[in-house]
Each structure stands twice: as C-alpha cells, then as structure tokens.
Coordinates of C-alpha atoms in Angstrom, one line a residue:
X207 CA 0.0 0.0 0.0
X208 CA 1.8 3.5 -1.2
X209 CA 1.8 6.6 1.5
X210 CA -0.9 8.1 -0.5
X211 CA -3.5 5.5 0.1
X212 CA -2.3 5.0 3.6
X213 CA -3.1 9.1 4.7
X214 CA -6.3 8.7 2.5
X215 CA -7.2 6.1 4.4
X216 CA -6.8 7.7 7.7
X217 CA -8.0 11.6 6.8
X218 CA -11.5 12.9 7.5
X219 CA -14.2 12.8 5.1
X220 CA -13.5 16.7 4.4
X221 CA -9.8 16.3 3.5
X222 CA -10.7 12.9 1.7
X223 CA -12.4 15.2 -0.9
X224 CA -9.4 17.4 -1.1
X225 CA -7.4 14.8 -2.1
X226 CA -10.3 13.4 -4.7
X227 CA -10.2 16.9 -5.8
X228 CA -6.6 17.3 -6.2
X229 CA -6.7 13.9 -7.8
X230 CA -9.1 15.1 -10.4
X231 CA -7.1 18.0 -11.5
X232 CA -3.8 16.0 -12.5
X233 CA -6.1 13.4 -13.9
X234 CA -8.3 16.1 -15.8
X235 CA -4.8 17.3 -17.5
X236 CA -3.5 14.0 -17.7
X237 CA -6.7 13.2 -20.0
X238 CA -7.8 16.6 -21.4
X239 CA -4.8 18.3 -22.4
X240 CA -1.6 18.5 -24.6
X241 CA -3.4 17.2 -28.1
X242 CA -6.7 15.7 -26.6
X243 CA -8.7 18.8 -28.5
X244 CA -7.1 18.4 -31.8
X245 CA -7.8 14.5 -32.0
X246 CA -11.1 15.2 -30.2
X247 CA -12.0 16.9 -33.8
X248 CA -10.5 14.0 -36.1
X249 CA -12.3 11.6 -34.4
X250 CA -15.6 13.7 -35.0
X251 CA -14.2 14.5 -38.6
X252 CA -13.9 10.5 -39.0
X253 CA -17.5 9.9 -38.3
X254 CA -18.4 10.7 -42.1
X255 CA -16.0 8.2 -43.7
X256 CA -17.4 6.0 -45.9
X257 CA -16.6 2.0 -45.9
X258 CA -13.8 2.5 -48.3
X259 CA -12.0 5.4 -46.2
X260 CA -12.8 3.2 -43.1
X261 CA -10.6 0.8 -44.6
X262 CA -7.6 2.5 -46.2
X263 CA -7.5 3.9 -42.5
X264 CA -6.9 0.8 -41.0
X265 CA -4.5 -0.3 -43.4
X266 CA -2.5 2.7 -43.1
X267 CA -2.7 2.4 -39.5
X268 CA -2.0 -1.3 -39.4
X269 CA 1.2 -1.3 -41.3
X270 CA 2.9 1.7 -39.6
X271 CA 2.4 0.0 -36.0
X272 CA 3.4 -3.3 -37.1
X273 CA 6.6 -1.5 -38.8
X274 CA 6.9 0.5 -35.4
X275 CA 6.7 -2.6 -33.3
X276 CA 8.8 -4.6 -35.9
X277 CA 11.6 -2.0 -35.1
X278 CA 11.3 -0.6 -31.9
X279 CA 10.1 -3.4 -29.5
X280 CA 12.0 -6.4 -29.2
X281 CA 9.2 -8.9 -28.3
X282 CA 7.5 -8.5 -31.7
X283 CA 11.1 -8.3 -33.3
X284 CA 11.8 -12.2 -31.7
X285 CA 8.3 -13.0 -32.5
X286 CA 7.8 -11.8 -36.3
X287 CA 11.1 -13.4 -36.9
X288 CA 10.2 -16.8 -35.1
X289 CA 6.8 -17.1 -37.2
X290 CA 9.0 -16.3 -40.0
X291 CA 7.4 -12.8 -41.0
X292 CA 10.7 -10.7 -42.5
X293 CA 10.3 -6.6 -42.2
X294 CA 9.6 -6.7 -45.8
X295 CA 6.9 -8.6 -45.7
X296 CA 4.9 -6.6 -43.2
X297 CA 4.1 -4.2 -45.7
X298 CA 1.9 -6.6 -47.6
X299 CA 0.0 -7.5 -44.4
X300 CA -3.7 -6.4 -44.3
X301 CA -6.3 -6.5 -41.9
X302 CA -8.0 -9.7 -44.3
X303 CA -4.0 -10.9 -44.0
X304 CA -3.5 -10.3 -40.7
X305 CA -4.0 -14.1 -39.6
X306 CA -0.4 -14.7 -40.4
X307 CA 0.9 -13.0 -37.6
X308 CA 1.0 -14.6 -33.9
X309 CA -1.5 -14.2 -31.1
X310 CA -0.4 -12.6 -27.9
X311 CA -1.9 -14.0 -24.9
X312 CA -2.9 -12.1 -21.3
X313 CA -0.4 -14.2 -19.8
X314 CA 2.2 -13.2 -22.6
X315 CA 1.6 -9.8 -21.6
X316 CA 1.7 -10.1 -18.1
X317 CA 5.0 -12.0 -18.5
X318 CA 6.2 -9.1 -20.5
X319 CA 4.4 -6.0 -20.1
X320 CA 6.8 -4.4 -18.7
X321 CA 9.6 -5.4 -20.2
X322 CA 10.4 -7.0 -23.8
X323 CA 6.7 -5.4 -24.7
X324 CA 7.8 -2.2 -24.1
X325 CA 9.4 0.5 -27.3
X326 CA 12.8 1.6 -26.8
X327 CA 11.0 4.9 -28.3
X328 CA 8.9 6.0 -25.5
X329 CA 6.7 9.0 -25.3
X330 CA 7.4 11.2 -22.4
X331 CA 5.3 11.1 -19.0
X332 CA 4.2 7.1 -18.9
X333 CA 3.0 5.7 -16.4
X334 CA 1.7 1.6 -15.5
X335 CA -1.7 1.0 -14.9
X336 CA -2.8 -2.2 -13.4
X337 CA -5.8 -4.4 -14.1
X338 CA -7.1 -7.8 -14.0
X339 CA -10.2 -7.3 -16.1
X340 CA -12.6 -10.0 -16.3
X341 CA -10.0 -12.3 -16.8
X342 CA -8.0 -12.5 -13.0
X343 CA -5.0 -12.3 -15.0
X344 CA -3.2 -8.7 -13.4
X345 CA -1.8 -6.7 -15.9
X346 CA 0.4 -3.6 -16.3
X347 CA -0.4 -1.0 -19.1
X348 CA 2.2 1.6 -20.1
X349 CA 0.0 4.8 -21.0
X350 CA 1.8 8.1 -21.5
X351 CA 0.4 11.5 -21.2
X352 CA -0.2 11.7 -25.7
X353 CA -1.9 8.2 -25.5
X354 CA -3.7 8.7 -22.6
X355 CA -5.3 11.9 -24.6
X356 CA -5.7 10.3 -28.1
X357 CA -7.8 7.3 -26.2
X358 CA -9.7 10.0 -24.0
X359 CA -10.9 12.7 -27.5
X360 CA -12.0 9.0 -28.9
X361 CA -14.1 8.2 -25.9
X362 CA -15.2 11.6 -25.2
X363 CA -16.7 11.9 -29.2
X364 CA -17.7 8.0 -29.1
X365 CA -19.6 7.4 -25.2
X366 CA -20.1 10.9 -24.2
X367 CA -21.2 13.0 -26.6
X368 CA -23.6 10.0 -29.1
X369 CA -24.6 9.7 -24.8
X370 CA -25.7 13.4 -25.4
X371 CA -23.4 14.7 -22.4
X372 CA -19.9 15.6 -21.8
X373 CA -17.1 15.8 -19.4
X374 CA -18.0 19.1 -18.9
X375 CA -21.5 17.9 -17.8
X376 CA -22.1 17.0 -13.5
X377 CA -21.6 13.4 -13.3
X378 CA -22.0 10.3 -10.9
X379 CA -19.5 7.3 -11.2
X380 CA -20.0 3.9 -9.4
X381 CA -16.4 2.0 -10.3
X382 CA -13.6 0.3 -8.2
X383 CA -12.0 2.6 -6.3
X384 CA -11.8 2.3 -2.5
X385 CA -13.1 6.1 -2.0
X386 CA -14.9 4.4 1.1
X387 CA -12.2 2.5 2.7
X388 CA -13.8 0.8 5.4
X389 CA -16.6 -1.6 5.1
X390 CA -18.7 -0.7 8.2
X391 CA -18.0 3.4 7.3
X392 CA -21.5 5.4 8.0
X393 CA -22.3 8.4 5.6
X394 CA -21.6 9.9 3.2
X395 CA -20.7 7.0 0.8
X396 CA -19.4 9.1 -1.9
X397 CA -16.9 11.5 -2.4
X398 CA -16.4 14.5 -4.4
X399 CA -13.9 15.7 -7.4
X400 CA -14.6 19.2 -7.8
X401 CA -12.4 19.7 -10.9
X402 CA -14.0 17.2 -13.1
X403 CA -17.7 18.0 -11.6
X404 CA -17.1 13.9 -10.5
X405 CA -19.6 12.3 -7.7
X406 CA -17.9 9.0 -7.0
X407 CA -20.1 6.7 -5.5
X408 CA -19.2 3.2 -3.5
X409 CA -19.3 0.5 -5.2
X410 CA -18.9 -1.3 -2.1
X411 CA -21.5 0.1 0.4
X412 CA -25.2 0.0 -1.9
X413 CA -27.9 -1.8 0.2
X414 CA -31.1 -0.7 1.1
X415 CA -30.1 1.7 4.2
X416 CA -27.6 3.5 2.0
X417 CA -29.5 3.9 -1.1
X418 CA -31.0 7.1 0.3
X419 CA -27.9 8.6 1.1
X420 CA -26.9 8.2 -2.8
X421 CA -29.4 9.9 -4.1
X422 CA -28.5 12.9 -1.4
X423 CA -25.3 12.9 -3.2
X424 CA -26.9 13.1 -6.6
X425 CA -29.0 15.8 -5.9
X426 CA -26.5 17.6 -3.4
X427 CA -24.0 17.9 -6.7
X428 CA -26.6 18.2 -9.4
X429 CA -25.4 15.0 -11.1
X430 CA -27.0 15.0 -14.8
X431 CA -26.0 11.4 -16.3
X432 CA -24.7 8.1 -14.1
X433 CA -21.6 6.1 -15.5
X434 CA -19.8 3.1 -13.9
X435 CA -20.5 -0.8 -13.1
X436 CA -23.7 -2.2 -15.0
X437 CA -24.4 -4.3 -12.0
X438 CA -23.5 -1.7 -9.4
X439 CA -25.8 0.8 -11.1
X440 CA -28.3 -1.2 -11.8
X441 CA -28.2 -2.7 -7.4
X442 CA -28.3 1.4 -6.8
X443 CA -31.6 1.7 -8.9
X444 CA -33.2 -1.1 -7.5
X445 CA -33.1 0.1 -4.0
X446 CA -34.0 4.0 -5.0
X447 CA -37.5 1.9 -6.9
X448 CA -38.3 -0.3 -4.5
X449 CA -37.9 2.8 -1.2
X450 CA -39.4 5.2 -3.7
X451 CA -36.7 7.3 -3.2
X452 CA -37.0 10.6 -5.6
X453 CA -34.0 10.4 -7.8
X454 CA -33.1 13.4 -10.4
X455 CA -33.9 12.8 -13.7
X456 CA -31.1 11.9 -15.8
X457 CA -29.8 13.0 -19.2
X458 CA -27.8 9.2 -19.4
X459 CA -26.8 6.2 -17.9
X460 CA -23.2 5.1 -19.5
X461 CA -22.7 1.2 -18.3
X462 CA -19.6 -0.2 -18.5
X463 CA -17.8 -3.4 -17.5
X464 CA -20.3 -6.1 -17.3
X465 CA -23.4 -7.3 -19.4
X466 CA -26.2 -4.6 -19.8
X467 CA -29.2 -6.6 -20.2
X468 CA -33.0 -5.1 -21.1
X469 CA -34.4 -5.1 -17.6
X470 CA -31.8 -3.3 -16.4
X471 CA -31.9 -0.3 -19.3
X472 CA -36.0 -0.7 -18.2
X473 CA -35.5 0.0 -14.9
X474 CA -33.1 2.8 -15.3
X475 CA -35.3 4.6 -17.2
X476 CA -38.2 3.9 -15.0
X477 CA -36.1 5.5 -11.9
X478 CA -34.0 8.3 -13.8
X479 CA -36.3 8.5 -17.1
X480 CA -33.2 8.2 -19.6
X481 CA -31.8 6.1 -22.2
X482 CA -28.7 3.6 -21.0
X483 CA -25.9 3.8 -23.3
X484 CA -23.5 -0.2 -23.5
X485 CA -19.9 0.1 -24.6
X486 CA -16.9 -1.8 -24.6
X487 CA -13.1 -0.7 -24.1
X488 CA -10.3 -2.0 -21.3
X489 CA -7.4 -0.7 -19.8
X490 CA -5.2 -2.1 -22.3
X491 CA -6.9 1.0 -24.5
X492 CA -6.5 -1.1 -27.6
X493 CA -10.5 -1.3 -28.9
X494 CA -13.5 0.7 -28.3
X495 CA -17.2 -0.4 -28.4
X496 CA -19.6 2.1 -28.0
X497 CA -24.0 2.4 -28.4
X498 CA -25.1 5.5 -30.9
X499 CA -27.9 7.6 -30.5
X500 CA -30.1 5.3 -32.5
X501 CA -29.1 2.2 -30.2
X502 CA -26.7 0.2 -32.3
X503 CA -23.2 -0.8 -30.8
X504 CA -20.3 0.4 -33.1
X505 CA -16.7 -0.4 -33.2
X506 CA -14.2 2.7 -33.7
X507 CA -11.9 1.3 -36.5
X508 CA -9.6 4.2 -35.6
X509 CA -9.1 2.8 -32.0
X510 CA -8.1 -0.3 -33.2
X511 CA -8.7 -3.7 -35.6
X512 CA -10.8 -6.0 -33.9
X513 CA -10.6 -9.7 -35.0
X514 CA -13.8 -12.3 -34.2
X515 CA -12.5 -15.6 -33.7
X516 CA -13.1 -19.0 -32.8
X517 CA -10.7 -21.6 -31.2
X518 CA -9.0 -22.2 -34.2
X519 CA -8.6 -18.9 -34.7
X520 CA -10.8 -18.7 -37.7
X521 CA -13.1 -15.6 -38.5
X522 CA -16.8 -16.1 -37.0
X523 CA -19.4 -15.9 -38.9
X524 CA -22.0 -12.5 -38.2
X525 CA -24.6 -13.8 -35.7
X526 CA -22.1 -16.1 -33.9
X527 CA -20.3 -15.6 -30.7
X528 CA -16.1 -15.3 -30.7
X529 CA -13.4 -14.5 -29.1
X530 CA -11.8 -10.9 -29.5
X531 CA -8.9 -10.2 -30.5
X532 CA -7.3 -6.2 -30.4
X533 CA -4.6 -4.9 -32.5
X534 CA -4.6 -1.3 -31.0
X535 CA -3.4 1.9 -33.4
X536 CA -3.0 4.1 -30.1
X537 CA -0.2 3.2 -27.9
X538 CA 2.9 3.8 -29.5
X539 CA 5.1 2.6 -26.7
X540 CA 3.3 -0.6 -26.0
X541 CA 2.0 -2.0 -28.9
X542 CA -1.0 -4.9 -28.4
X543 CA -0.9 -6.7 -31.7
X544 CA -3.7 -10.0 -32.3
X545 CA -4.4 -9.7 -28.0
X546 CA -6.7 -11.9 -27.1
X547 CA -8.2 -9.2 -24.6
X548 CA -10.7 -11.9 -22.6
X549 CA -14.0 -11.3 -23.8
X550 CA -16.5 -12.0 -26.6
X551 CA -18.9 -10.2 -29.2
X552 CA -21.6 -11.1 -31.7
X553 CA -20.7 -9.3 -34.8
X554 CA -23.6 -8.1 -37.0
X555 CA -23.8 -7.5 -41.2
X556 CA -26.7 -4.7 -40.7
X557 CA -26.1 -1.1 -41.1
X558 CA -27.4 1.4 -38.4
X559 CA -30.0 4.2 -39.0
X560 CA -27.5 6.6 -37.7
X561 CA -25.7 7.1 -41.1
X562 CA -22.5 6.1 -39.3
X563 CA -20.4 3.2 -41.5
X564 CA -18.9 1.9 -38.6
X565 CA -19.1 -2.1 -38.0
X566 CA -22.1 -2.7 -35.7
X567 CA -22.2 -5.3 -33.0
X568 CA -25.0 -7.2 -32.4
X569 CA -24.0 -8.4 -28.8
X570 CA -21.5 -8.1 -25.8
X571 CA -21.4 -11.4 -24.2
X572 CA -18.9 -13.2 -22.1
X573 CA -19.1 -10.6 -19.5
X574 CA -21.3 -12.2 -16.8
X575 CA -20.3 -12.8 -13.1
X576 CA -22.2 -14.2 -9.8
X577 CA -23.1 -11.7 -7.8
X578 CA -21.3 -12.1 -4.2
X579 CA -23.7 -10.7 -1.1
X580 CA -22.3 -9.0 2.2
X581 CA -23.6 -10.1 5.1
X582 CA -25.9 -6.9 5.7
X583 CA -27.3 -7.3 1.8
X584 CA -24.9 -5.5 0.0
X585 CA -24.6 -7.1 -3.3
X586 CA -21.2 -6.9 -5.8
X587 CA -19.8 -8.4 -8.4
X588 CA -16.4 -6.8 -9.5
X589 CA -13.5 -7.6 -7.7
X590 CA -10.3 -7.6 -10.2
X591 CA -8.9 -4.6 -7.7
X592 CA -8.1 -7.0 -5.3
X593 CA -5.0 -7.9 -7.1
X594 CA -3.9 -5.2 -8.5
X595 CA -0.1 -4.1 -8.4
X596 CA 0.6 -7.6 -6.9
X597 CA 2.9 -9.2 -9.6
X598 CA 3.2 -12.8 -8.3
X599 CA -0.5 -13.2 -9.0
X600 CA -0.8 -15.0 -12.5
X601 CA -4.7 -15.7 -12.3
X602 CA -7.2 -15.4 -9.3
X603 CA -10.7 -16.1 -8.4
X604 CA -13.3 -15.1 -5.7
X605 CA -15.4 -18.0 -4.3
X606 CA -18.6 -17.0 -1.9
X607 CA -19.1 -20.2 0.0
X608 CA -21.7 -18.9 2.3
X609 CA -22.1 -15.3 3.9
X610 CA -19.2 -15.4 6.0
X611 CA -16.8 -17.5 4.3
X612 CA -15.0 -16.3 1.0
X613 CA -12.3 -18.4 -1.0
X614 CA -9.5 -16.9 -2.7
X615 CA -8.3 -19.5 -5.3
X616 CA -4.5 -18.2 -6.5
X617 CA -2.3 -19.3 -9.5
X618 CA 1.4 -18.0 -8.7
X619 CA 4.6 -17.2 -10.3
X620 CA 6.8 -17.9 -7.3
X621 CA 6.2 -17.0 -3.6
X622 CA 3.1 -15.0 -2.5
X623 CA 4.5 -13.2 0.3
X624 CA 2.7 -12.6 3.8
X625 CA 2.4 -9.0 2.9
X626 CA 0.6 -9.5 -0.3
X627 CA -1.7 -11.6 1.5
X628 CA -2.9 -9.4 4.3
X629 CA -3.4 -6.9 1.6
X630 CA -5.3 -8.9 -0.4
X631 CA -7.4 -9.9 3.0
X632 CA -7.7 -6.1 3.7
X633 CA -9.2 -5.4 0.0
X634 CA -11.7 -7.9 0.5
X635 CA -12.6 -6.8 3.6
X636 CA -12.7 -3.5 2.8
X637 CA -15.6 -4.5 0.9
X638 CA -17.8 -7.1 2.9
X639 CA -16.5 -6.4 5.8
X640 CA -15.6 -8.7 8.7
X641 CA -15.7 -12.7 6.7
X642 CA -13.7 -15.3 6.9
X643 CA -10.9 -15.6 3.6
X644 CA -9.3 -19.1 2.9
X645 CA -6.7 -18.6 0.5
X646 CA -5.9 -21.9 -2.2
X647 CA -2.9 -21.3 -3.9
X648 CA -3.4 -24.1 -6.8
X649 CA -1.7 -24.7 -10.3
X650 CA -4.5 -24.5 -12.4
X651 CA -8.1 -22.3 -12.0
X652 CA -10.8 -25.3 -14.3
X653 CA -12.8 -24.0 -16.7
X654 CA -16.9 -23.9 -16.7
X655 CA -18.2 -26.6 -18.5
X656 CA -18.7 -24.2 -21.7
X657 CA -15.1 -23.7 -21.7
X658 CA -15.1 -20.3 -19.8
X659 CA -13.1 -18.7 -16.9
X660 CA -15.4 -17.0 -14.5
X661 CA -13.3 -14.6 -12.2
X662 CA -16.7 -14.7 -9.6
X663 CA -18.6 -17.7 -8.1
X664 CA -21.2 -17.6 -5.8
X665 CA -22.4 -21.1 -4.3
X666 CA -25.3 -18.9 -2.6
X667 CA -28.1 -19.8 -5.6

C-alpha cells in the first residue's frame, strides 16, 4: 500500500475530498490536455468516412504500427522473426491478412508488459496502470500523457457526446476505487472531485439503508448522467425503486464493465427517465465499443482492428459468438498486436439508422459474473482490484461459500509473500467487511463446462 492511500485512508471525510479533488485535477490534465482537442475533432471529422475510407484507415494504421513494433520493440522483433514474418513482408499485411501473424496471450503480456513489450521509443510522461479485467489475470499497461489523450478525445466523441453529455456535464460514477475504505464506514458513501464536476459513488456500500444517502449525493452535486458498473448501477436503482426514493432525472446512464441486459436499461429509465448507453473498451486501451444515439453498438476502427475468432482462430461468422482479439493503433510505446483481450462479441452484417459506417455489433457477451452478497445485503460483483499491483499473481478467483466464508483460489509465479496476503485480505474486507478468507494457492483455475473462466462464483443460488 503507497503513502498516499495509507493518509487517505486515515483523513476525514473533508480532507478525503481534497485529495479526490486534487486527484481530479492532475487526472483532468493527464486526459484533457496536450493534443486531446485536436484528436477530439479528427475523431468527429472521421465519423463521415465511408466504408472504403474506413478501410484505407486501417491499413495505413496497421502497417505503420506493425513496422513501429517490428523495429522498436524487441518482443515482436523475436516474435515476427520466429513465425517467419521478415520486415519486408509486413508491408503486404492487411487487416484480411492479418492471420499470419502470432497471437499474444494475457499471460504473454503479463509476463512481459513491462519489459520485452515495451518501445525503446517511448513517449514522455508514462506511467503503468494495473488491471485484472474479467479475466483475473493482473496486468500492467504503459499509458503516456499523448496516448492517454488520443484514447480520452475517442471516448469523449464516441460514449459521451452519441450519450448526449460531456465531461463538462455534472456526473456520478460507481467504479472500483476504494473512495470508502472501510466496510462498516457510516455516511456519506461518496466523495467528491470538484475539478471534473465527479460524484464518485461506493461501489462497495449500496444496500437498502444507503440507497438514500446516494441519491442525497446526486441531488447535493446536481449530477446529470450516471456512468460506472452495470451491476452496481443497476443494485443502486433497484433500492432507490423499491424505497421510492425521488431520484433526479437523468440525461444518461453510460454502463460499463459487465453485461447490460434489457431489464436493467428498463428500470433505469423507469427511476431516472433516460436512455442507458453499453460500450466496450479495457485498460489495455486497444479497442473501443460504444452504443449511438439510434441504439446500435459500433466499433471505432480508428481505435483499433478488432478480429472475431473462434478456437481455431478462424473468423466467425455474423450472428455467432467469438473471441476478440485487439490490434490497437494508439499506444505507440506498448503496442498490443492480435491480444486476445478476454471477452466475446456477436458481430452483426446490418447497417445502423445513424448514417455512421462503422461495424455494428449485435452483442457483448462473455461478460457475466455471480453476484457475491455481504452479510448486511450489500450485493457486488467486480472484484479484479483485489490484485492489482501484486505481480506474483498470475490468475485469481473469488469464491462466496456462504455469507461469512469467502475463498480466494491463487495461480502463482513464485512466492506470495505474507504482505501481499494481508493486503489482499484487507481489499476484501474493505468490501464485505468482517468474513472469513481461505486462501488456495493451486496450479491451475478449471474451466466452466462451456469452456469459460469466470473470475466470480457464488455457491449462494
């Protein structure tokens, strides 16, 4: 645990929301400045291409990052060469082509992220950022100041504004960070960014005594749209119905992170009286899915190429379930070429009302997970933050074996020390509170019987 989280930890609600605040400013110009405007305006610009510019884009694209990573970073240099790709043949590699090239795996990347992955031409001003995903394989992500803006003007143009709002606009947000450290904390179970007009919400603390208190944060701070967890949102709305509590009215929810199904976009509108907006993206910043105005989901080809595959890594046909696979444009310094990012879409041949002639998605799938209860009814579903930064963690998953008993299944690279342990206890109970945590370190986490991982079980149903 780093100093910072420690004195966050420890301060007063009052100086908690400093330190949100101050937060929020050096992410707001992390995210917002340097060249974020003028690729803000591209990406707008973009939305007029026809097919045919849509794919001389990604061609153009495609070949300078496989040149880039060709030259610069010495995993794709060993691995071209091994599959027997030469530099000169990379110019003749297409997106219809790009099939020849090898696959890189999650735990590829997490063996290597860091290291052979990595440009010897970085941008300035990286940084690592850590996730698991849905997968419960931790990663580390480099992101520099330039990439972090060219991935923020595609989401702005692609979630926000087809959403109808901005970053400019009041907003709640219901995601994994701890901004409520201790399970048994009493009000208020949010905290506030005053530079980004942010109300983050708990993800960790919604039940039925809370719920009232959230909406006292929403209408305390004038929130206009709700972004964050699907589930978490959608355990949030349920209470506020049920207590017929008086929400605002909303311009937007924006879901993210797990499956968005129809009774949940029914009841947010019920409670807030918008339209939900899906979408698609990760960390690794390599793909973007996103839901226009007229309720189609659209990839952004400029984000990245997305490949639909099955398990012999054969293009799926539209109307069939496969496994994705990123080739990001983006991130210069550490270039994701055929990843196999951990989830799966349903591709679609229709067009979309909205004019747009971007490839339309029928479905997200792959993204369900047991919901795990807390003892006083809280409910929850993500917990990939539990292992973040801890490097000796290959794959993970949470078991629920009753209310008070929780196992941690663990699949190693070496020694998990004592230290990495008790934080991994303290994460956990930072969320349900005061339960029991038997830790399995095992070589192998078994599939579901359809061949899945599933980071979340619950034995409670």
């Amino acid at each position: 645990m780093g100093l910072s989280e420690t004195i966050y930890q420890h301060s007063p609600v009052w100086m908690q929301n400093l330190l949100v605040t101050a937060f929020g400013w050096q992410w707001k110009q992390r995210r917002l400045g340097g060249v974020f405007t003028e690729h803000f305006i591209a990406a707008r610009e973009r939305e007029s291409y026809t097919t045919d510019l849509w794919k001389a884009y990604q061609q153009e694209a495609l070949q300078r990052m496989l040149l880039h990573a060709f030259d610069t970073v010495p995993y794709y240099t060993k691995s071209f060469l091994a599959a027997g790709i030469q530099r000169s043949q990379l110019a003749n590699i297409t997106p219809d082509t790009i099939g020849l090239l090898p696959i890189l795996t999650k735990e590829q990347l997490r063996q290597n992220g860091t290291t052979a992955l990595l440009s010897v031409q970085r941008e300035p001003n990286g940084s690592f950022f850590a996730s698991s995903g849905s997968t419960g394989t931790p990663i580390q992500i480099l992101l520099s100041h330039a990439m972090h803006q060219r991935w923020f003007a595609l989401f702005e143009q692609r979630v926000r504004v087809w959403a109808g709002v901005g970053s400019t606009i009041p907003r709640g947000m219901i995601g994994g960070r701890r901004i409520v450290p201790n399970a048994n904390a009493i009000a208020p179970f949010y905290r506030y960014n005053y530079f980004e007009k942010q109300v983050y919400f708990s993800a960790y603390h919604i039940n039925a005594d809370t719920a009232a208190n959230y909406v006292e944060g929403m209408h305390k701070y004038h929130i206009e749209y709700m972004t964050g967890y699907a589930m978490s949102n959608y355990f949030l709305a349920r209470h506020i119905q049920e207590q017929q509590l008086n929400a605002p009215a909303l311009k937007a929810v924006i879901t993210s992170s797990e499956k968005l199904t129809p009774q949940m976009r029914e009841l947010f509108k019920q409670v807030y009286g918008c339209k939900t907006y899906d979408g698609w993206s990760g960390v690794e910043a390599c793909g973007l899915i996103s839901e226009c105005e007229a309720g189609s989901l659209h990839i952004s080809p400029d984000a990245g190429l997305i490949e639909v595959l099955d398990e012999q890594l054969q293009p799926v046909p539209f109307g069939v379930a496969g496994a994705v696979y990123c080739t990001g444009f983006l991130n210069v310094d550490q270039p994701l070429i055929r990843y196999k990012i951990g989830d799966d879409i349903i591709l679609s041949d229709k067009t979309c009302t909205c004019g747009r002639q971007m490839p339309v998605v029928q479905e997200i799938t792959g993204r369900s997970e047991d919901v795990i209860v807390g003892t006083d009814g809280r409910q929850m579903v993500r917990f990939h933050s539990v292992f973040n930064g801890l490097t000796t963690i290959k794959q993970a998953q949470v078991i629920q074996e009753s209310l008070q008993q929780i196992t941690i299944k663990l699949v190693a690279d070496g020694i998990i020390s004592r230290l990495d342990m008790d934080l991994m206890q303290q994460r956990i109970q930072s969320q349900l509170g005061d339960v029991n945590i038997a830790f399995d370190v095992v070589d192998t986490i078994p599939l579901q019987p359809n061949g899945k991982y599933k980071a979340v079980i619950s034995k409670l149903y």
